[in-house]
PDB file of N, CA and C in Angstrom:
ATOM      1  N   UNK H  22     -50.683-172.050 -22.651  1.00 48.00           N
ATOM      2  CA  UNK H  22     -49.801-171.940 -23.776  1.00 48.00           C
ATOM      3  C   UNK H  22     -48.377-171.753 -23.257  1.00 48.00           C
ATOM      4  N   UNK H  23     -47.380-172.408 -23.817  1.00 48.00           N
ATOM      5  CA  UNK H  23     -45.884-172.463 -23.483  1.00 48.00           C
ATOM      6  C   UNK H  23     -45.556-171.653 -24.229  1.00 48.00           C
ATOM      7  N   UNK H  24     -44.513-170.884 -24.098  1.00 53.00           N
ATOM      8  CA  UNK H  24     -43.713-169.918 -25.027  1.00 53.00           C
ATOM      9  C   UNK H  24     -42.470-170.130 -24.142  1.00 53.00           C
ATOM     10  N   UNK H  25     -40.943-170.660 -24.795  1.00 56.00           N
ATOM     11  CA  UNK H  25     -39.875-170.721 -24.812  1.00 56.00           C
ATOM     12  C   UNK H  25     -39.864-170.998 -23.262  1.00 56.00           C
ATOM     13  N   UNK H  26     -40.297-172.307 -22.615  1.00 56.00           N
ATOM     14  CA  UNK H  26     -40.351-172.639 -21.166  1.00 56.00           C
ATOM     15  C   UNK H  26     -41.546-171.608 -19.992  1.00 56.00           C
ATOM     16  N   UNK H  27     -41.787-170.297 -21.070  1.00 55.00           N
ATOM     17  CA  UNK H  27     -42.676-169.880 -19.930  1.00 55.00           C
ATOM     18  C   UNK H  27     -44.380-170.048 -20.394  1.00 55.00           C
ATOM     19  N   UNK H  28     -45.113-170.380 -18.915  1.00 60.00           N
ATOM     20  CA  UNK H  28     -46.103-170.399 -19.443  1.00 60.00           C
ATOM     21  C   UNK H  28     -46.668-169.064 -19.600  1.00 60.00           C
ATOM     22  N   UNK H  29     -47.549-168.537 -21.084  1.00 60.00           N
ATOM     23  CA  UNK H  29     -48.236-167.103 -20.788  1.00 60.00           C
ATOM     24  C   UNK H  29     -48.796-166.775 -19.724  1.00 60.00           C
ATOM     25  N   UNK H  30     -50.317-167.712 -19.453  1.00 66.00           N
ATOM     26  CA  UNK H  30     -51.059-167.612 -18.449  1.00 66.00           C
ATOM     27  C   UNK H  30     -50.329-166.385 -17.240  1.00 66.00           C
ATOM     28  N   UNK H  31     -49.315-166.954 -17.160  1.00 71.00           N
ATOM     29  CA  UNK H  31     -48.669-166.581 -15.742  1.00 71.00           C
ATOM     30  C   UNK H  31     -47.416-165.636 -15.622  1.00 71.00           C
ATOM     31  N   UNK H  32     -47.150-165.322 -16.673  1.00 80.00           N
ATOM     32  CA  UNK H  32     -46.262-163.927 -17.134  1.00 80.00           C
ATOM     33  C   UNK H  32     -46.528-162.352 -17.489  1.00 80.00           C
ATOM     34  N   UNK H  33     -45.596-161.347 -17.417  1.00 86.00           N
ATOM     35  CA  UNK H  33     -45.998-159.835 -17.219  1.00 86.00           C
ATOM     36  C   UNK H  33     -44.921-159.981 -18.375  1.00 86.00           C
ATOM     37  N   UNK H  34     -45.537-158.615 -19.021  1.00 89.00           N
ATOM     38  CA  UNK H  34     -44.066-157.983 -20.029  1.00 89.00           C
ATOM     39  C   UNK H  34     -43.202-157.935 -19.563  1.00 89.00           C
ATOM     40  N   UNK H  35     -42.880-157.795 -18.096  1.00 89.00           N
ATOM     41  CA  UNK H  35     -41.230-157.632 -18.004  1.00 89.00           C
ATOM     42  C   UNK H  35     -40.454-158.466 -18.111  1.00 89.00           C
ATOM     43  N   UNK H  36     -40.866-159.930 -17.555  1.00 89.00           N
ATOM     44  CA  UNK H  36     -39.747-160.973 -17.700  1.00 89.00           C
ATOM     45  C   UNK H  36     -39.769-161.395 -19.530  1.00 89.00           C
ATOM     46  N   UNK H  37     -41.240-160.940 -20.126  1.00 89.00           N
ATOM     47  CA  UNK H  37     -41.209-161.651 -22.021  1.00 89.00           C
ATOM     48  C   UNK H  37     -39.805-160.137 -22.753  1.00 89.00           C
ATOM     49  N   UNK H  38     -40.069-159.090 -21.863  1.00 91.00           N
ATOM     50  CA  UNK H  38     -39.037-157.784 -22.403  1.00 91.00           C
ATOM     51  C   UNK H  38     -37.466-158.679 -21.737  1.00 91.00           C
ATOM     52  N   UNK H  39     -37.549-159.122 -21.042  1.00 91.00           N
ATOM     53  CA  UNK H  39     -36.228-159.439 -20.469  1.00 91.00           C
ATOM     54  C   UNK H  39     -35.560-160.589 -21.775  1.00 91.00           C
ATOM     55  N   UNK H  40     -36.889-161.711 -21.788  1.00 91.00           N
ATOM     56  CA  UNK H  40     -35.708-162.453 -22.603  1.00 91.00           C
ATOM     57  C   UNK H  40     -35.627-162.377 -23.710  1.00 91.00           C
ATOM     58  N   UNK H  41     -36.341-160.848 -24.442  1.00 92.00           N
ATOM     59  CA  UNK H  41     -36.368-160.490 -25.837  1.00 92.00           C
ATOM     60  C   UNK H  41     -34.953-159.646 -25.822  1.00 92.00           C
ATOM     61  N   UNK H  42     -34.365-159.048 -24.820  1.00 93.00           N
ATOM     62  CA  UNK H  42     -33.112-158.267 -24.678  1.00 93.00           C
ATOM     63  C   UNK H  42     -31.995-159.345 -24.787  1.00 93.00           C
ATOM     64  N   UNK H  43     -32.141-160.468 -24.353  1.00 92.00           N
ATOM     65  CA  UNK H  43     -30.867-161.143 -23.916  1.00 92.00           C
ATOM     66  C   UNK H  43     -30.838-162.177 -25.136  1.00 92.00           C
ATOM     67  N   UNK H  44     -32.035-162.166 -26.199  1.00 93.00           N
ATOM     68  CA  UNK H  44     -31.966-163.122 -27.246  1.00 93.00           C
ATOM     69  C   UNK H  44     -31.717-162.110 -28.400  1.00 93.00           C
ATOM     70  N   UNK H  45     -31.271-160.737 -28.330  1.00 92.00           N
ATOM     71  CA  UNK H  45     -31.012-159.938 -29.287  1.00 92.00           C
ATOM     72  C   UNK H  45     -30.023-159.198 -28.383  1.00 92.00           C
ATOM     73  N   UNK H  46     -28.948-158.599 -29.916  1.00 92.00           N
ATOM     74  CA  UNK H  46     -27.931-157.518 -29.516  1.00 92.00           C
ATOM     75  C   UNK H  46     -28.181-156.349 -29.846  1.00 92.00           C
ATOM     76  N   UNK H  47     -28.726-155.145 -29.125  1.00 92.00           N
ATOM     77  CA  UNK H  47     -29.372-154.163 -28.667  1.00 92.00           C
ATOM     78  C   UNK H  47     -28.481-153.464 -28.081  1.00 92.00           C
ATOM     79  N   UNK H  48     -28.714-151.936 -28.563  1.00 94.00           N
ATOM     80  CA  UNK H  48     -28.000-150.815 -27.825  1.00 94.00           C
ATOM     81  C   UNK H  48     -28.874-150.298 -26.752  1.00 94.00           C
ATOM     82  N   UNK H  49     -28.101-149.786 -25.372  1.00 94.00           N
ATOM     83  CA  UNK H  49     -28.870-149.284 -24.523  1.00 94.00           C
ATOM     84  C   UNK H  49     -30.041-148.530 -24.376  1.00 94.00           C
ATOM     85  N   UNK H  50     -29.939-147.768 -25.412  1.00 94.00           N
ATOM     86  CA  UNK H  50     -30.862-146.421 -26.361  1.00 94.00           C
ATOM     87  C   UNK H  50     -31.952-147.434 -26.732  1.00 94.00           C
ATOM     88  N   UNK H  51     -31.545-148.346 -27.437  1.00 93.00           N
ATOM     89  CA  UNK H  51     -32.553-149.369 -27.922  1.00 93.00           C
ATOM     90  C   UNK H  51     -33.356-149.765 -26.855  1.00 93.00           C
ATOM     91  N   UNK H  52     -33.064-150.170 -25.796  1.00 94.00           N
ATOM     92  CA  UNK H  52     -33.469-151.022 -24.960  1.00 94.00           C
ATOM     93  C   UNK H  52     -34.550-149.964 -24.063  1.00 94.00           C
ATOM     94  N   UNK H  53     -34.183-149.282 -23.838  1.00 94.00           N
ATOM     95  CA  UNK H  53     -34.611-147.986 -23.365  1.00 94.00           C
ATOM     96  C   UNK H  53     -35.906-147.483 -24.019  1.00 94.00           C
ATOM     97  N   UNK H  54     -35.673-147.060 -25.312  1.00 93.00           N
ATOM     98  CA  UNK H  54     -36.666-146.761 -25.939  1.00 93.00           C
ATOM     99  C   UNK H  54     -38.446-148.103 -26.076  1.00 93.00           C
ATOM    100  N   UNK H  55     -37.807-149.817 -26.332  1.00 92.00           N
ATOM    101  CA  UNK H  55     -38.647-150.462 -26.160  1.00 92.00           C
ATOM    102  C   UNK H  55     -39.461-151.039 -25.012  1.00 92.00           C
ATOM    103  N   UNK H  56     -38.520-150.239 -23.792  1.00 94.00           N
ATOM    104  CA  UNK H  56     -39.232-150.778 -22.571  1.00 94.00           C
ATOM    105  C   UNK H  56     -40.072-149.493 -22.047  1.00 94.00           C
ATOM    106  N   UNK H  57     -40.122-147.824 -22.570  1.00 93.00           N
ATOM    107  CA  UNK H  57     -40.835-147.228 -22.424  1.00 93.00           C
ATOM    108  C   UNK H  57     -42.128-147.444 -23.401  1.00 93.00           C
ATOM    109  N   UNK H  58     -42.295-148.011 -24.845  1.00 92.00           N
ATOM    110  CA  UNK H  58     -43.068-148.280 -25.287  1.00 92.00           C
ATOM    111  C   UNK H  58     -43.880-149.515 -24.710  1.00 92.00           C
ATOM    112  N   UNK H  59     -43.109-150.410 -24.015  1.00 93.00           N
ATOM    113  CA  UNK H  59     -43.884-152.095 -23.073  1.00 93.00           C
ATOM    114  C   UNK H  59     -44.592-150.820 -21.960  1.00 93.00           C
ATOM    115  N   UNK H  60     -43.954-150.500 -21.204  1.00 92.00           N
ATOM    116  CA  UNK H  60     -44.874-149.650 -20.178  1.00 92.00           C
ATOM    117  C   UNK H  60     -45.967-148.663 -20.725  1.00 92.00           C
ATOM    118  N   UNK H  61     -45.826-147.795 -21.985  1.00 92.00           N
ATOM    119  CA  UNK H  61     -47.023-147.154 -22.682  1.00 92.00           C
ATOM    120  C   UNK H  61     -48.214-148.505 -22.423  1.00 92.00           C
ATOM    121  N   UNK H  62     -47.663-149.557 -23.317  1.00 94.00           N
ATOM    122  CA  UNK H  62     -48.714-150.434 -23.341  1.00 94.00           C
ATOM    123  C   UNK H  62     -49.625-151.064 -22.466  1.00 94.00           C
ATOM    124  N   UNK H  63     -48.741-151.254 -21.529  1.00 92.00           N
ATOM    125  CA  UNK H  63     -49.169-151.797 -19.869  1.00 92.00           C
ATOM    126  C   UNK H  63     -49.820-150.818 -19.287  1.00 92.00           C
ATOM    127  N   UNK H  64     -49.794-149.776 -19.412  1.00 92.00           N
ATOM    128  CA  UNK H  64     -50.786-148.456 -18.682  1.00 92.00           C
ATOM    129  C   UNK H  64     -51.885-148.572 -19.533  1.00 92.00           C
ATOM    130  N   UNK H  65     -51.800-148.725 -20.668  1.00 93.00           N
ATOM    131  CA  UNK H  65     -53.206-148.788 -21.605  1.00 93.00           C
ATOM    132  C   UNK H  65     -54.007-150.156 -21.290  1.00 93.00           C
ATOM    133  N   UNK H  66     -53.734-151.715 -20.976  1.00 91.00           N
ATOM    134  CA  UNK H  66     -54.686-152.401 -20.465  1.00 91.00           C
ATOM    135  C   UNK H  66     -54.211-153.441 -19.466  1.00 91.00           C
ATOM    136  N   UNK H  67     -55.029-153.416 -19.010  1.00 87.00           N
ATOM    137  CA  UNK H  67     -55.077-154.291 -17.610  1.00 87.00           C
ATOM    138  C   UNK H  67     -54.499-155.878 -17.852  1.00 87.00           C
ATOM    139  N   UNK H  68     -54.621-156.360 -19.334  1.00 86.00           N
ATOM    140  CA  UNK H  68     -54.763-157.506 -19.142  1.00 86.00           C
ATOM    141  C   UNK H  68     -53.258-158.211 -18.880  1.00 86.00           C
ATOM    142  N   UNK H  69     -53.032-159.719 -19.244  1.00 87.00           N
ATOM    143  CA  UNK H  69     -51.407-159.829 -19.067  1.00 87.00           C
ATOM    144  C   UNK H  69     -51.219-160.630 -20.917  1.00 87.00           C
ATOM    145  N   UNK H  70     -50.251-160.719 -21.020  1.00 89.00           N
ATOM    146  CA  UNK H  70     -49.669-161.252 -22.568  1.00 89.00           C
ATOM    147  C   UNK H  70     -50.460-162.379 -22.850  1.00 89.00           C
ATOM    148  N   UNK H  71     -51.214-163.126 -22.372  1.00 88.00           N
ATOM    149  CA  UNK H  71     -51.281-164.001 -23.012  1.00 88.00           C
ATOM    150  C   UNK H  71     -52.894-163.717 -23.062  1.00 88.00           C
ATOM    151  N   UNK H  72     -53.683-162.662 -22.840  1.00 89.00           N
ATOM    152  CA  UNK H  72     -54.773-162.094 -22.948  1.00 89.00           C
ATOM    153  C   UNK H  72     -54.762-161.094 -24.407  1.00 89.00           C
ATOM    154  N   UNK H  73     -53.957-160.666 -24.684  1.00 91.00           N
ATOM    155  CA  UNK H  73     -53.902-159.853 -25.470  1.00 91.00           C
ATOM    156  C   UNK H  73     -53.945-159.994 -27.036  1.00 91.00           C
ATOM    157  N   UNK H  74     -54.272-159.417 -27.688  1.00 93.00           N
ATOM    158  CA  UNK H  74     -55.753-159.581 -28.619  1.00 93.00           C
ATOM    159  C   UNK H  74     -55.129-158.452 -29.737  1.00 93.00           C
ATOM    160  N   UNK H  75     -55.045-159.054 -31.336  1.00 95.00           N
ATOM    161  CA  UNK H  75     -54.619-157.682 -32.091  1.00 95.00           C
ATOM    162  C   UNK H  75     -55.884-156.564 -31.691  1.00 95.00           C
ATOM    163  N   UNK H  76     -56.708-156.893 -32.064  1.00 96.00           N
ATOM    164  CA  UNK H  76     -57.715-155.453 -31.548  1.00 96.00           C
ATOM    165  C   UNK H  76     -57.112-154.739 -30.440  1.00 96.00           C
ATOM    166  N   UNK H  77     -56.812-155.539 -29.223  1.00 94.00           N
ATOM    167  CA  UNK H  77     -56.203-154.356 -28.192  1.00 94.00           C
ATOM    168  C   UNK H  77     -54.795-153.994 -28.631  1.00 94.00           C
ATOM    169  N   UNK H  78     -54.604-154.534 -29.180  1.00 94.00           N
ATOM    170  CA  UNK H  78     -52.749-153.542 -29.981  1.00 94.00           C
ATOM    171  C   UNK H  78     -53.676-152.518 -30.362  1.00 94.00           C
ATOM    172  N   UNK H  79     -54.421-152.703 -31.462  1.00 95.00           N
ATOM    173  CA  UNK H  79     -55.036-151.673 -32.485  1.00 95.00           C
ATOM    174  C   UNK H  79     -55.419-150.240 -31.838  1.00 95.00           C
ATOM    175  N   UNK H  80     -56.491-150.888 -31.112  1.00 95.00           N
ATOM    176  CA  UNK H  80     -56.918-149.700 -30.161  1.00 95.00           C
ATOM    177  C   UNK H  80     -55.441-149.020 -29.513  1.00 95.00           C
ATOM    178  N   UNK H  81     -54.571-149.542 -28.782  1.00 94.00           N
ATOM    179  CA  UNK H  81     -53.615-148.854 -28.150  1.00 94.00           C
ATOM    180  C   UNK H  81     -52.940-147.786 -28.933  1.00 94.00           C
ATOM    181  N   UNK H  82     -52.466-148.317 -30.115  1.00 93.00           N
ATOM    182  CA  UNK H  82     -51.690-147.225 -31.230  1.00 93.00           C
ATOM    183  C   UNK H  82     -52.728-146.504 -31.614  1.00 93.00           C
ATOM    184  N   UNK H  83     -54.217-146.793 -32.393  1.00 94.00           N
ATOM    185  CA  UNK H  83     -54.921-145.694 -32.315  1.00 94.00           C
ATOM    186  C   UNK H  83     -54.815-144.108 -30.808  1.00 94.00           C
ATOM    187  N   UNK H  84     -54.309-144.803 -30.368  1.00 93.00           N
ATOM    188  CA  UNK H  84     -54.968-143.708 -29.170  1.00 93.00           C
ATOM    189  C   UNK H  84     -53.736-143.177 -28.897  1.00 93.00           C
ATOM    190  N   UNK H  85     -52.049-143.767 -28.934  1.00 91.00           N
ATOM    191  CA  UNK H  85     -50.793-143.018 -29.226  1.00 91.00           C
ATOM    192  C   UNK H  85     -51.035-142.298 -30.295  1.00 91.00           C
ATOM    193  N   UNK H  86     -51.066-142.232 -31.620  1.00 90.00           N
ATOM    194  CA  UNK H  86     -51.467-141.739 -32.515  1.00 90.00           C
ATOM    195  C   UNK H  86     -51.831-140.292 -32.295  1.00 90.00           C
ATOM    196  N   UNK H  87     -53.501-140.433 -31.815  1.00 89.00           N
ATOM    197  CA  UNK H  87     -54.372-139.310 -31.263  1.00 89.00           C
ATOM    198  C   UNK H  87     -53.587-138.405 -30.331  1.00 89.00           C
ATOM    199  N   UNK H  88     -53.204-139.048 -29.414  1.00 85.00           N
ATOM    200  CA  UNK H  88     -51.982-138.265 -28.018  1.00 85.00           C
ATOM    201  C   UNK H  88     -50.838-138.151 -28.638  1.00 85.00           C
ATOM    202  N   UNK H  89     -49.963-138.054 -29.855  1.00 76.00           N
ATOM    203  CA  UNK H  89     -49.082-136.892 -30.741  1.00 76.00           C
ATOM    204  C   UNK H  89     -49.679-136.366 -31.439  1.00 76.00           C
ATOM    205  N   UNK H  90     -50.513-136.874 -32.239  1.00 71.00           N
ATOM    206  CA  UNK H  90     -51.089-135.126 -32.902  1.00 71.00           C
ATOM    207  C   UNK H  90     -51.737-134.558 -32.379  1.00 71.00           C
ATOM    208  N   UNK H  91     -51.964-134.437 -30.884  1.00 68.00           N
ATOM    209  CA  UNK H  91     -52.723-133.716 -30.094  1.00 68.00           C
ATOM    210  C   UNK H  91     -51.749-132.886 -29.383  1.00 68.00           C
ATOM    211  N   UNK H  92     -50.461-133.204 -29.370  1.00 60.00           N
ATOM    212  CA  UNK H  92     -49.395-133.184 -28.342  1.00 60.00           C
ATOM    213  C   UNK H  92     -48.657-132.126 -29.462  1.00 60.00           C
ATOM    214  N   UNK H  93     -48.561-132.622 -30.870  1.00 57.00           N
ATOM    215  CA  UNK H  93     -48.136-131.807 -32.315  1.00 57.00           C
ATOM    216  C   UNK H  93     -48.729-130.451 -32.356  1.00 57.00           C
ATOM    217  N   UNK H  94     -49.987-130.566 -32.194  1.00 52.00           N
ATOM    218  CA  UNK H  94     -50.583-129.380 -32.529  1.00 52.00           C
ATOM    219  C   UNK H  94     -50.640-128.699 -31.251  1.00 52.00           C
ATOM    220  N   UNK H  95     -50.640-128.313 -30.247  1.00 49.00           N
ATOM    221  CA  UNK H  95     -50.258-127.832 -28.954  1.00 49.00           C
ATOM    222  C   UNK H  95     -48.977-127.484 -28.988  1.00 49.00           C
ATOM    223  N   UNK H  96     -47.980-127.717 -29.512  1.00 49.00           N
ATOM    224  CA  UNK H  96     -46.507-127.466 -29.676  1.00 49.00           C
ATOM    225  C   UNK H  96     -46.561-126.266 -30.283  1.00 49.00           C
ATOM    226  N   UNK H  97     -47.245-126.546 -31.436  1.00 48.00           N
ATOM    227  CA  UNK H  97     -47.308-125.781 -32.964  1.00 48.00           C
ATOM    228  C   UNK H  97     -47.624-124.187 -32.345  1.00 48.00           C
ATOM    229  N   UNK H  98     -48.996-124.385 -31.647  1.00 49.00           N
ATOM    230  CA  UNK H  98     -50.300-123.485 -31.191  1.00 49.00           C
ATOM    231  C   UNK H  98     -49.050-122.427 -30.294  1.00 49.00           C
ATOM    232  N   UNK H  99     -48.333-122.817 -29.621  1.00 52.00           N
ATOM    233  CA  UNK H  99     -47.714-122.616 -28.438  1.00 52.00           C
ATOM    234  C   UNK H  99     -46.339-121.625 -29.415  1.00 52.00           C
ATOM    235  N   UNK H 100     -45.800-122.656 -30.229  1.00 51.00           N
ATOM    236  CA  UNK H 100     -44.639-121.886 -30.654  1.00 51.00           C
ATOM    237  C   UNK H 100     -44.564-121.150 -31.691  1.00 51.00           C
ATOM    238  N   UNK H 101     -45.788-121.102 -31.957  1.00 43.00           N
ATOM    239  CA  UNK H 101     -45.949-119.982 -33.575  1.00 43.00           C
ATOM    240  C   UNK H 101     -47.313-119.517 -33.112  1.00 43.00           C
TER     241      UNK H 101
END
């Protein structure tokens, strides 16, 4: 599959994060914030972009989800 000259097969989030930055005008903060969420994602599965499957989105945010209100209530427990 081609996407904008690259083939998936053979690409990592960083270069598809690269030319999503340079085809949008984005604040640093911005940029920052979406490339720690690409790396959340990339620690959660092995596969590369053009493997990736809404179910494995699904599962991933399920399990961010779980790890803040787990992270919420430990705060809570801790400061009250």
């Amino acid at each position: 599959m081609l996407y904008k000259d690259i083939f998936m097969d053979d690409v990592s989030f960083g270069p598809l994060t690269e030319q999503y930055f340079y085809s949008k005008s984005l604040r640093p903060a911005t940029e920052w914030s979406y490339q720690k969420v690409v790396r959340s994602f990339e620690g959660f599965t092995p596969h590369n972009p053009a493997n990736i499957d809404h179910l494995t989105v699904l599962k991933w945010w399920h399990r961010v989800l779980n790890d803040q209100h787990r992270a919420t209530r430990t705060t809570y427990i801790i400061c009250h």
